Tab-separated table of C-alpha atoms in Angstrom:
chain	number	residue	atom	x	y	z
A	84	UNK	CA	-10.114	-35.238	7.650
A	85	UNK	CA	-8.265	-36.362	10.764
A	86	UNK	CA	-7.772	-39.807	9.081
A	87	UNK	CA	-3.657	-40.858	10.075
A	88	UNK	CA	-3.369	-38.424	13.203
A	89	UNK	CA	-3.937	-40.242	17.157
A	90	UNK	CA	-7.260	-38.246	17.584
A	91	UNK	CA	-9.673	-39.587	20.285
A	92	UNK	CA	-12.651	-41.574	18.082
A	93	UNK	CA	-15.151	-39.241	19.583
A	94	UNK	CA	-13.683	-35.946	18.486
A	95	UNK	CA	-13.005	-37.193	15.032
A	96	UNK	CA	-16.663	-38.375	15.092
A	97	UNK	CA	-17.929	-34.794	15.866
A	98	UNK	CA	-15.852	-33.619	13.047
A	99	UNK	CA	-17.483	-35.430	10.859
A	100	UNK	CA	-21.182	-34.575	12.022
A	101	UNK	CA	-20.177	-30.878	11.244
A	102	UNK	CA	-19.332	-32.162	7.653
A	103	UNK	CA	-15.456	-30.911	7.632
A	104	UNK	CA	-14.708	-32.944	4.289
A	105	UNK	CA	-11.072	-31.192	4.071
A	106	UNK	CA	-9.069	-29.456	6.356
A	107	UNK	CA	-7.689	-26.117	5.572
A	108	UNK	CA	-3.958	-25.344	4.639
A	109	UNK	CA	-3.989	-24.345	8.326
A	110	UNK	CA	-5.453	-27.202	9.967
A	111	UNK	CA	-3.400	-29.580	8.141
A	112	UNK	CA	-0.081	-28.054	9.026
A	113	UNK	CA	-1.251	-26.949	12.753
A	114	UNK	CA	-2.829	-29.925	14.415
A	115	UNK	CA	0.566	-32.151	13.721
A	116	UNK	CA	2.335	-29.395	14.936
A	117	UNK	CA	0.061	-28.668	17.983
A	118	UNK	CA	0.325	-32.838	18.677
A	119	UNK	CA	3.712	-33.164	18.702
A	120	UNK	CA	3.925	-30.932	21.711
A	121	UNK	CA	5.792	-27.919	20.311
A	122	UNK	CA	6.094	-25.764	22.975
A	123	UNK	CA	5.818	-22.324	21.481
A	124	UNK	CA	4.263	-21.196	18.706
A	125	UNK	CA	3.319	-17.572	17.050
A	126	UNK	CA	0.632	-18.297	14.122
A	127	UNK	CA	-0.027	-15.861	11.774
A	128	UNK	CA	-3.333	-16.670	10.120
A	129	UNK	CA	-6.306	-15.436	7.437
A	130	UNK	CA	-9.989	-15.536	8.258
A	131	UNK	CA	-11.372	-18.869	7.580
A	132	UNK	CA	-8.326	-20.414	7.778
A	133	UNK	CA	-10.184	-22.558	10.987
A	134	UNK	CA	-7.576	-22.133	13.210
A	135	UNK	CA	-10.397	-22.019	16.245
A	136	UNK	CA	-10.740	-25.853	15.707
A	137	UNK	CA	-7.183	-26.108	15.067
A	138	UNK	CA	-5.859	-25.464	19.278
A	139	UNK	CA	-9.680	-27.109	20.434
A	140	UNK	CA	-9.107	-30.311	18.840
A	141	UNK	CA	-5.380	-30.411	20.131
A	142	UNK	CA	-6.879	-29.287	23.785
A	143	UNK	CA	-9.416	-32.018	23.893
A	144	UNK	CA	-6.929	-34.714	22.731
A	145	UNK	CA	-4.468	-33.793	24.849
A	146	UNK	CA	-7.235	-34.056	27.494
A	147	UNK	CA	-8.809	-37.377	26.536
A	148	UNK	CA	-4.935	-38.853	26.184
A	149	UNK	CA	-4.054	-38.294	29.915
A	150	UNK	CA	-3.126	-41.667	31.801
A	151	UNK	CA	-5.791	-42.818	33.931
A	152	UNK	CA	-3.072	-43.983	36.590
A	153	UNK	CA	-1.988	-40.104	36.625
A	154	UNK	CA	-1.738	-38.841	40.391
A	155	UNK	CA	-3.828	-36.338	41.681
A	156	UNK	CA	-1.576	-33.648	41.752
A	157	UNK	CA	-0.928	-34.550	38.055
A	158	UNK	CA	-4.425	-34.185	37.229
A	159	UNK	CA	-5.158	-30.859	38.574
A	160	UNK	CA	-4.114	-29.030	35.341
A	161	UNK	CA	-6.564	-26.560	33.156
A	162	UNK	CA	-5.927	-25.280	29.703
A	163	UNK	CA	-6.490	-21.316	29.521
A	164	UNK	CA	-7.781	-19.917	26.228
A	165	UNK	CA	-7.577	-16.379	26.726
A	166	UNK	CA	-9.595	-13.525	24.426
A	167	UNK	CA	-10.624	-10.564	24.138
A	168	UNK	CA	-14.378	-9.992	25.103
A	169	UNK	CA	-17.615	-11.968	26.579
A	170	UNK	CA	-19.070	-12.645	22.708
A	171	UNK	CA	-15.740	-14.345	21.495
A	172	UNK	CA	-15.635	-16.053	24.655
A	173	UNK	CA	-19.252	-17.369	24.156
A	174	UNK	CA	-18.356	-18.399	20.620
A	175	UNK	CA	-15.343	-20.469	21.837
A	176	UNK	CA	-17.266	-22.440	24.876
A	177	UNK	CA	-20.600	-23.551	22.238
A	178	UNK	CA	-18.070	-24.638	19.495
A	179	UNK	CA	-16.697	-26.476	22.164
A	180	UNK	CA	-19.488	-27.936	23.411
A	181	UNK	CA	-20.349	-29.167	19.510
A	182	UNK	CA	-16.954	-30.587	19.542
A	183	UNK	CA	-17.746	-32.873	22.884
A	184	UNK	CA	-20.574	-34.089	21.700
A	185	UNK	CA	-19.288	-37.247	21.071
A	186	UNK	CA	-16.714	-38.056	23.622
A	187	UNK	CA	-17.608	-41.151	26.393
A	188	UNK	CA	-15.318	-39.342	29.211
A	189	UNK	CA	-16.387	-36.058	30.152
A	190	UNK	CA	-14.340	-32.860	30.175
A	191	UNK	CA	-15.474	-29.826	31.540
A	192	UNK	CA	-15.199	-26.390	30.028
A	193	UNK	CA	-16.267	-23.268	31.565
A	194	UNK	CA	-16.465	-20.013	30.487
A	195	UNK	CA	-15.125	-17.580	33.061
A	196	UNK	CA	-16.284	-13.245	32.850
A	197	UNK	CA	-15.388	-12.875	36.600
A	198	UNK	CA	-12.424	-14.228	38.943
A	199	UNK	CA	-14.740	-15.121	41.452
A	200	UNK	CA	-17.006	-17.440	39.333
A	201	UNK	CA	-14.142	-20.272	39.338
A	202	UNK	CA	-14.070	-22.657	42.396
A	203	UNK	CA	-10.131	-23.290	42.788
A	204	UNK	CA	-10.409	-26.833	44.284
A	205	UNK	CA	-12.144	-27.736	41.724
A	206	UNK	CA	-10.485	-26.370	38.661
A	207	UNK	CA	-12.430	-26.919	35.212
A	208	UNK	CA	-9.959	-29.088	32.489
A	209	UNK	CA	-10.697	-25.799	29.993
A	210	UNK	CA	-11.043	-22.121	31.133
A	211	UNK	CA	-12.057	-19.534	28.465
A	212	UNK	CA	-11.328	-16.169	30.012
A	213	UNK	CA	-9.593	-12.853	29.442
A	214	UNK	CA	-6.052	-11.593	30.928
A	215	UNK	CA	-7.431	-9.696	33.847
A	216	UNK	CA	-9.565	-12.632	35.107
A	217	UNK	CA	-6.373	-15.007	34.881
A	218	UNK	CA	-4.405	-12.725	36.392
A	219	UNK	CA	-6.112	-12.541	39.297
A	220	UNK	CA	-6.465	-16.195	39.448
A	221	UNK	CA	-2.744	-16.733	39.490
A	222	UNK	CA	-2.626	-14.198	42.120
A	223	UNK	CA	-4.807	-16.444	43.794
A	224	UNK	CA	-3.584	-19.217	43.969
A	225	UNK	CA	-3.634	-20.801	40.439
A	226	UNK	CA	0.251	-22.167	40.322
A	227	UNK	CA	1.748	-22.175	36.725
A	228	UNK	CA	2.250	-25.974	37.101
A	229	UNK	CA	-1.413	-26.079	37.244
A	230	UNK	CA	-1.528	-24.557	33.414
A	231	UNK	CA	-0.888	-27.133	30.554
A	232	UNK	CA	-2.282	-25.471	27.578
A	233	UNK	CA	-2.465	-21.724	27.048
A	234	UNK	CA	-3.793	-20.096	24.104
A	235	UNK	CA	-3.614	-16.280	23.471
A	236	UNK	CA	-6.466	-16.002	20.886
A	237	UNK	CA	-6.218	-12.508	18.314
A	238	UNK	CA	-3.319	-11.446	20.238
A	239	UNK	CA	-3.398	-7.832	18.587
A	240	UNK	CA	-7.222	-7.479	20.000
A	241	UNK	CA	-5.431	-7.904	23.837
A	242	UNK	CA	-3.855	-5.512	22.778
A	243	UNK	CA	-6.009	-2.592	21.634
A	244	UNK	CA	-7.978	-4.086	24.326
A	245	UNK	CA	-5.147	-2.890	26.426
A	246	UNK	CA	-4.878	-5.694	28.033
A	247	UNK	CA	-0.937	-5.496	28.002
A	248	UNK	CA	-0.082	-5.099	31.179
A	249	UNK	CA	-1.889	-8.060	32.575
A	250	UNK	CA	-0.292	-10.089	30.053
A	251	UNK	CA	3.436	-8.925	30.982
A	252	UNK	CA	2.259	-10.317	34.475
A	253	UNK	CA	0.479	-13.528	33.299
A	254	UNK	CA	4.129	-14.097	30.971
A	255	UNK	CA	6.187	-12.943	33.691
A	256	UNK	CA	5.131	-15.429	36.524
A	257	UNK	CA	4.936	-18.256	33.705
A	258	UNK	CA	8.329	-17.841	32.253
A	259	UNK	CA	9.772	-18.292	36.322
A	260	UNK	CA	8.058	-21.172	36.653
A	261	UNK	CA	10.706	-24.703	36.525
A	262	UNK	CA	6.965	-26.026	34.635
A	263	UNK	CA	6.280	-23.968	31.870
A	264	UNK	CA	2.770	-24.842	29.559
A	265	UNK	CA	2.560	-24.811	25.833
A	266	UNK	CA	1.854	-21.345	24.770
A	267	UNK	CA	0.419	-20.447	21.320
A	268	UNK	CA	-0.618	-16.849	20.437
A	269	UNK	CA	-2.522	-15.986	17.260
A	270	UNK	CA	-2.204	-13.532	14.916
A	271	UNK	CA	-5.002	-12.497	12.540
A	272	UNK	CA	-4.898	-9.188	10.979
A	273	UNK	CA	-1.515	-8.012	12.148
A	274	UNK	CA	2.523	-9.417	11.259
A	275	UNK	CA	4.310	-10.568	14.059
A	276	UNK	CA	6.913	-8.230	13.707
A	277	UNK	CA	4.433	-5.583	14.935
A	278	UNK	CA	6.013	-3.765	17.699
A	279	UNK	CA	3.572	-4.571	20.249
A	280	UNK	CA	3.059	-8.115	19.326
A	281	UNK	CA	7.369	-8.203	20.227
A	282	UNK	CA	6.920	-6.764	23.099
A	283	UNK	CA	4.088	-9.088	24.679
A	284	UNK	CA	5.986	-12.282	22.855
A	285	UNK	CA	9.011	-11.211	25.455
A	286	UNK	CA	7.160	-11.794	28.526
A	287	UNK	CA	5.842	-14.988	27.112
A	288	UNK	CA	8.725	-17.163	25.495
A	289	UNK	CA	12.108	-15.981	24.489
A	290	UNK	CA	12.269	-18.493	21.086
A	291	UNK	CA	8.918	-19.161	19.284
A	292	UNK	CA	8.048	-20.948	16.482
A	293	UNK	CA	6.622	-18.176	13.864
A	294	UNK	CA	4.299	-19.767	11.605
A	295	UNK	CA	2.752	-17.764	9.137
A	296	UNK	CA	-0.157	-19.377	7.032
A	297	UNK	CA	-2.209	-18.070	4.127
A	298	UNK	CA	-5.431	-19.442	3.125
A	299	UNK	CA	-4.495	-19.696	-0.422
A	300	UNK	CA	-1.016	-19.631	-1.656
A	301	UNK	CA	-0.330	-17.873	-5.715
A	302	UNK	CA	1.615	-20.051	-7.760
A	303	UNK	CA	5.106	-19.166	-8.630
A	304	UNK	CA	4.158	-20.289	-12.720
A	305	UNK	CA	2.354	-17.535	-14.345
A	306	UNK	CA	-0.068	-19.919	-16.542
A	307	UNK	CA	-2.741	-22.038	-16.113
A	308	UNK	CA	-2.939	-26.072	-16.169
A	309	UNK	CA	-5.552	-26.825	-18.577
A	310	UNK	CA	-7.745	-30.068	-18.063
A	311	UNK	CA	-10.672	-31.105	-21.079
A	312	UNK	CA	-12.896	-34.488	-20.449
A	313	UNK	CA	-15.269	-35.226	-22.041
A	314	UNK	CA	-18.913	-35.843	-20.590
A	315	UNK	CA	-21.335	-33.819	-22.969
A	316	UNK	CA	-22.990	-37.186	-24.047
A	317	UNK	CA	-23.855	-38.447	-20.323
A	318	UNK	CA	-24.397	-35.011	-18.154
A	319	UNK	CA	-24.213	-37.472	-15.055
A	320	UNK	CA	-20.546	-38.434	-15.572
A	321	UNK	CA	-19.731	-34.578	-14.814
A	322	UNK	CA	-21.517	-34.979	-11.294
A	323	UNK	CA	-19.394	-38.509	-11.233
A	324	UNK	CA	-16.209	-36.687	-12.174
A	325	UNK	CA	-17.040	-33.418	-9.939
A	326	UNK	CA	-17.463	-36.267	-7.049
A	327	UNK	CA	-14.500	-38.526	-7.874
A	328	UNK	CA	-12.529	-34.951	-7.316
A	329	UNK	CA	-13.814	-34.014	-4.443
A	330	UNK	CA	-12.885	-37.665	-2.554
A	331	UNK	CA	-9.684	-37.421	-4.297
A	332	UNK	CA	-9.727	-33.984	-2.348
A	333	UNK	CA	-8.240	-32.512	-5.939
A	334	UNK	CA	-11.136	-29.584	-5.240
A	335	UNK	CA	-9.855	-26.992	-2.530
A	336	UNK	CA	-9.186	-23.882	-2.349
A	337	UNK	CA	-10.924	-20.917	-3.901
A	338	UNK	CA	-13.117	-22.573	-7.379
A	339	UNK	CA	-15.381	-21.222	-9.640
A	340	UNK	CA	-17.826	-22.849	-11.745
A	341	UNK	CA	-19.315	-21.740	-14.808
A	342	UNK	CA	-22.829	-23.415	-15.639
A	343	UNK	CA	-25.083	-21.906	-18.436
A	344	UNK	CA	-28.251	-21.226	-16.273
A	345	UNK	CA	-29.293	-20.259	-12.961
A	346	UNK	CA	-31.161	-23.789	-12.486
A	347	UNK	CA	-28.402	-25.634	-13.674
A	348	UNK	CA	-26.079	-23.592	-10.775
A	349	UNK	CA	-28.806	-24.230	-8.186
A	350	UNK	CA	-29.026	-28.138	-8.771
A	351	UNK	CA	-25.132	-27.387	-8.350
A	352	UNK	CA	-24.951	-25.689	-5.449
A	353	UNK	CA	-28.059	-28.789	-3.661
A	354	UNK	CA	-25.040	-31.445	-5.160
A	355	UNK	CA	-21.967	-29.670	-3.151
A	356	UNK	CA	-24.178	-29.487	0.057
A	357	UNK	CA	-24.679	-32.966	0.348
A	358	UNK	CA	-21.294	-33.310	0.729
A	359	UNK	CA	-21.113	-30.582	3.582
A	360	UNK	CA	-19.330	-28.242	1.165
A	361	UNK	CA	-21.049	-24.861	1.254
A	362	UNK	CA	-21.152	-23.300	-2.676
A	363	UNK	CA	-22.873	-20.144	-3.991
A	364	UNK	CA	-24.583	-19.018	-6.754
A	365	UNK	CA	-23.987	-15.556	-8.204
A	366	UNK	CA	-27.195	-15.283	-9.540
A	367	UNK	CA	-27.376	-12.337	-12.510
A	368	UNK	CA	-31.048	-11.697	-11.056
A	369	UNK	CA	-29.840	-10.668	-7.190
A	370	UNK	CA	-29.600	-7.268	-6.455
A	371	UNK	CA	-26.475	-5.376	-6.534
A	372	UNK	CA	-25.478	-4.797	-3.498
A	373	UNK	CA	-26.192	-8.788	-2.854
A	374	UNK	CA	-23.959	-10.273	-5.420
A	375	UNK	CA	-21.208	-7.614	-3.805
A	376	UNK	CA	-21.803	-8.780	-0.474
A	377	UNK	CA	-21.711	-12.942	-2.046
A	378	UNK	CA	-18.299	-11.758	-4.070
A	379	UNK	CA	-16.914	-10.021	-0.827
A	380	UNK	CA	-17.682	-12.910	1.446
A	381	UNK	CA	-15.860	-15.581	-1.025
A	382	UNK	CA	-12.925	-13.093	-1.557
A	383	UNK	CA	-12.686	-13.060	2.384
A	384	UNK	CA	-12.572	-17.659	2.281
A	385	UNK	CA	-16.086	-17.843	3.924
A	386	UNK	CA	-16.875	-20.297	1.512
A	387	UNK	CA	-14.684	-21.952	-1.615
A	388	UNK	CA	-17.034	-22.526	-3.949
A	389	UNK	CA	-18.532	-19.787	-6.692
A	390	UNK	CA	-21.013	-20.772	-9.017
A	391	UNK	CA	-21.457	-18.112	-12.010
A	392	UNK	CA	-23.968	-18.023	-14.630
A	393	UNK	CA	-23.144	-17.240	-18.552
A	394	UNK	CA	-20.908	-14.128	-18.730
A	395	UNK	CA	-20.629	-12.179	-15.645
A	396	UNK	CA	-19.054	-9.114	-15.172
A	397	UNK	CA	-15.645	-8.474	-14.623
A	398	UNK	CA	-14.900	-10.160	-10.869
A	399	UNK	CA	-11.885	-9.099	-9.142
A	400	UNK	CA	-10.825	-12.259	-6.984
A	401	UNK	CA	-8.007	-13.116	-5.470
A	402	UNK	CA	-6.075	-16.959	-5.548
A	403	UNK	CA	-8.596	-18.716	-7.108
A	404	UNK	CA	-7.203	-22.394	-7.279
A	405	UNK	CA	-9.329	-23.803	-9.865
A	406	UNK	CA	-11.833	-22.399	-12.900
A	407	UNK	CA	-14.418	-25.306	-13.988
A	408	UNK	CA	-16.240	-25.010	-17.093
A	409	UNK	CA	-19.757	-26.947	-16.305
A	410	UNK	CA	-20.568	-26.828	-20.057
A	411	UNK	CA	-18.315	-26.708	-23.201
A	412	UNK	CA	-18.357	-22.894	-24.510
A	413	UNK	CA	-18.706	-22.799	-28.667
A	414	UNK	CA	-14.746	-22.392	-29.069
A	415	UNK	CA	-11.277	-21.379	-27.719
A	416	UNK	CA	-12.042	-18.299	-27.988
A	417	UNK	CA	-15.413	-17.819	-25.960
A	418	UNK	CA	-13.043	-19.659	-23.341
A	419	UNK	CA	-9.985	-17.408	-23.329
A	420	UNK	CA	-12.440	-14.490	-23.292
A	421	UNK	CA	-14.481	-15.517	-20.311
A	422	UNK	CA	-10.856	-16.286	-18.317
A	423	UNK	CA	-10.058	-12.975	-19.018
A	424	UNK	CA	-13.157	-11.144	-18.358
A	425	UNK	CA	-13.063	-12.993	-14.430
A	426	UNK	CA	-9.812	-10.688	-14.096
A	427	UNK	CA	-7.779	-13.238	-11.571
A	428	UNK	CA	-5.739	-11.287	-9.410
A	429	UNK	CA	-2.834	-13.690	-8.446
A	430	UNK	CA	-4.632	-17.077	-9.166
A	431	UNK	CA	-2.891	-20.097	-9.420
């Protein structure tokens, strides 16, 4: 889905081996932004909104596009992600490693839990760390010239981290530097008008960018868009249509799919994954506390794609984008029934 943006071949390539068919609202609205070079940004985002690959792809590219007739001095520049605790720092270092799997020149990222792990001579072109660690680092010896990229990942878990003080120092000695990096702090499950988030942004950049994105938008109209073809003679075509959808990337967002039996939503669910989308079936027969857990998970955008069986409860789901009807239901009726009974809370 990085078709039209100047991505390096081999980062597009590892895209595609992780089966990304579509990029999120977030990653097609970031990654421009992030390209272009805007120099500060505050993003406000949902979970699965995929903002993790958002700022690595940009890092790497930004990387792999340096001019090979740079000076020395020029070269000696590291991008900082900076979070919260060892396990998210983990996280961020073997996605990136999945992401460079495919790149011919190498680029070296290295995970940093203690100040004195990091050879200054020989600085790493990504450092994944936390606040203290950097600071100490800078106090070290680690010039803000020397920083191109920083990203302040889940900047309100710094903060309960109480990590603000180090980051009034990190922002401080940036913000005096003449050479200032691109700074982009994240947001997840607090607004950036937040009292402490204003009070770290200060330190950091004294105009930002606020960008706020939502994983699924509720349209403004407060009807549906009704679509009817045809296909009960050749059950194939619907696979052909379902397909022709998908490349015409007419199928994201939160969907649900109503097939008349459990197999039928099965053989479903084995079509979607061959196409590296991840569906599931809310199968009747699973326990309870199961089909909560599947409804809860979809709810949260860990995965767009519901696939219901005959007439299921009443589900309480928020901005579903589209309702597909695997089978034709006897009449109208059965069909206005079974919209209502899914209870859409602000679908669109």
């Amino acid at each position: 889905f990085l078709d039209g943006l100047e991505i390096n071949g081999g980062l597009k390539k590892a895209v595609a081996k992780e089966r990304y068919i579509f990029p999120t609202m977030l990653q097609q609205k970031l990654i421009p932004l992030l390209l272009k070079g805007e120099k500060n940004m505050l993003i406000k985002y949902e979970e699965g909104s995929g903002i993790k690959l958002g700022f690595l792809i940009h890092i790497f590219n930004k990387i792999l596009s340096k001019d090979p007739s740079s000076s020395e001095e020029e070269k000696k520049v590291v991008s900082v992600i900076l979070t919260h605790n060892k396990k998210r720092i983990n996280e961020i270092y073997e996605y990136s490693l999945k992401l460079l799997s495919f790149t011919k020149e190498p680029i070296v990222v290295q995970p940093v839990m203690k100040a004195d792990k990091i050879n200054m001579k020989e600085l790493p072109d990504v450092m994944i760390t936390n606040p203290k660690v950097l600071m100490h680092l800078m106090g070290s010896g680690l010039a803000p010239k020397n920083i191109s990229v920083l990203i302040v990942d889940q900047l309100e878990l710094h903060i309960q981290m109480e990590f603000k003080n180090e980051l009034a120092k990190i922002g401080q000695d940036l913000c005096a530097s003449e050479t200032k990096p691109q700074i982009v702090m994240t947001l997840k499950t607090i607004e950036d008008s937040d009292p402490g988030v204003q009070e770290i942004k200060k330190y950091f950049m004294e105009k930002a960018l606020v960008v706020r994105f939502k994983q699924s938008a509720p349209l403004v109209e407060e009807k549906f868009v009704h679509y009817y073809f045809d296909c009960e003679n050749n059950p194939v075509q619907k696979y052909l249509l379902l397909y022709t959808l998908i490349k015409l990337n007419e199928m994201y967002g939160k969907t649900i799919i109503r097939v008349n039996t459990v197999d039928e939503g099965y053989k479903l669910k084995v079509f979607f994954s061959r196409f590296g989308i991840i569906a599931n079936v809310l199968n009747p027969e699973l326990p309870l506390n199961t089909q909560q857990s599947l409804l809860q998970s979809f709810s949260m955008a860990h995965f767009d794609f519901l696939i219901i069986t005959g007439t299921q409860k009443q589900l309480k789901v928020k901005h579903i984008r589209t309702l597909i009807f695997f089978n034709i239901l006897a009449n109208y009726g059965e069909y206005t029934k079974l919209v209502n009974t899914l209870g859409f809370e602000d679908s669109y």
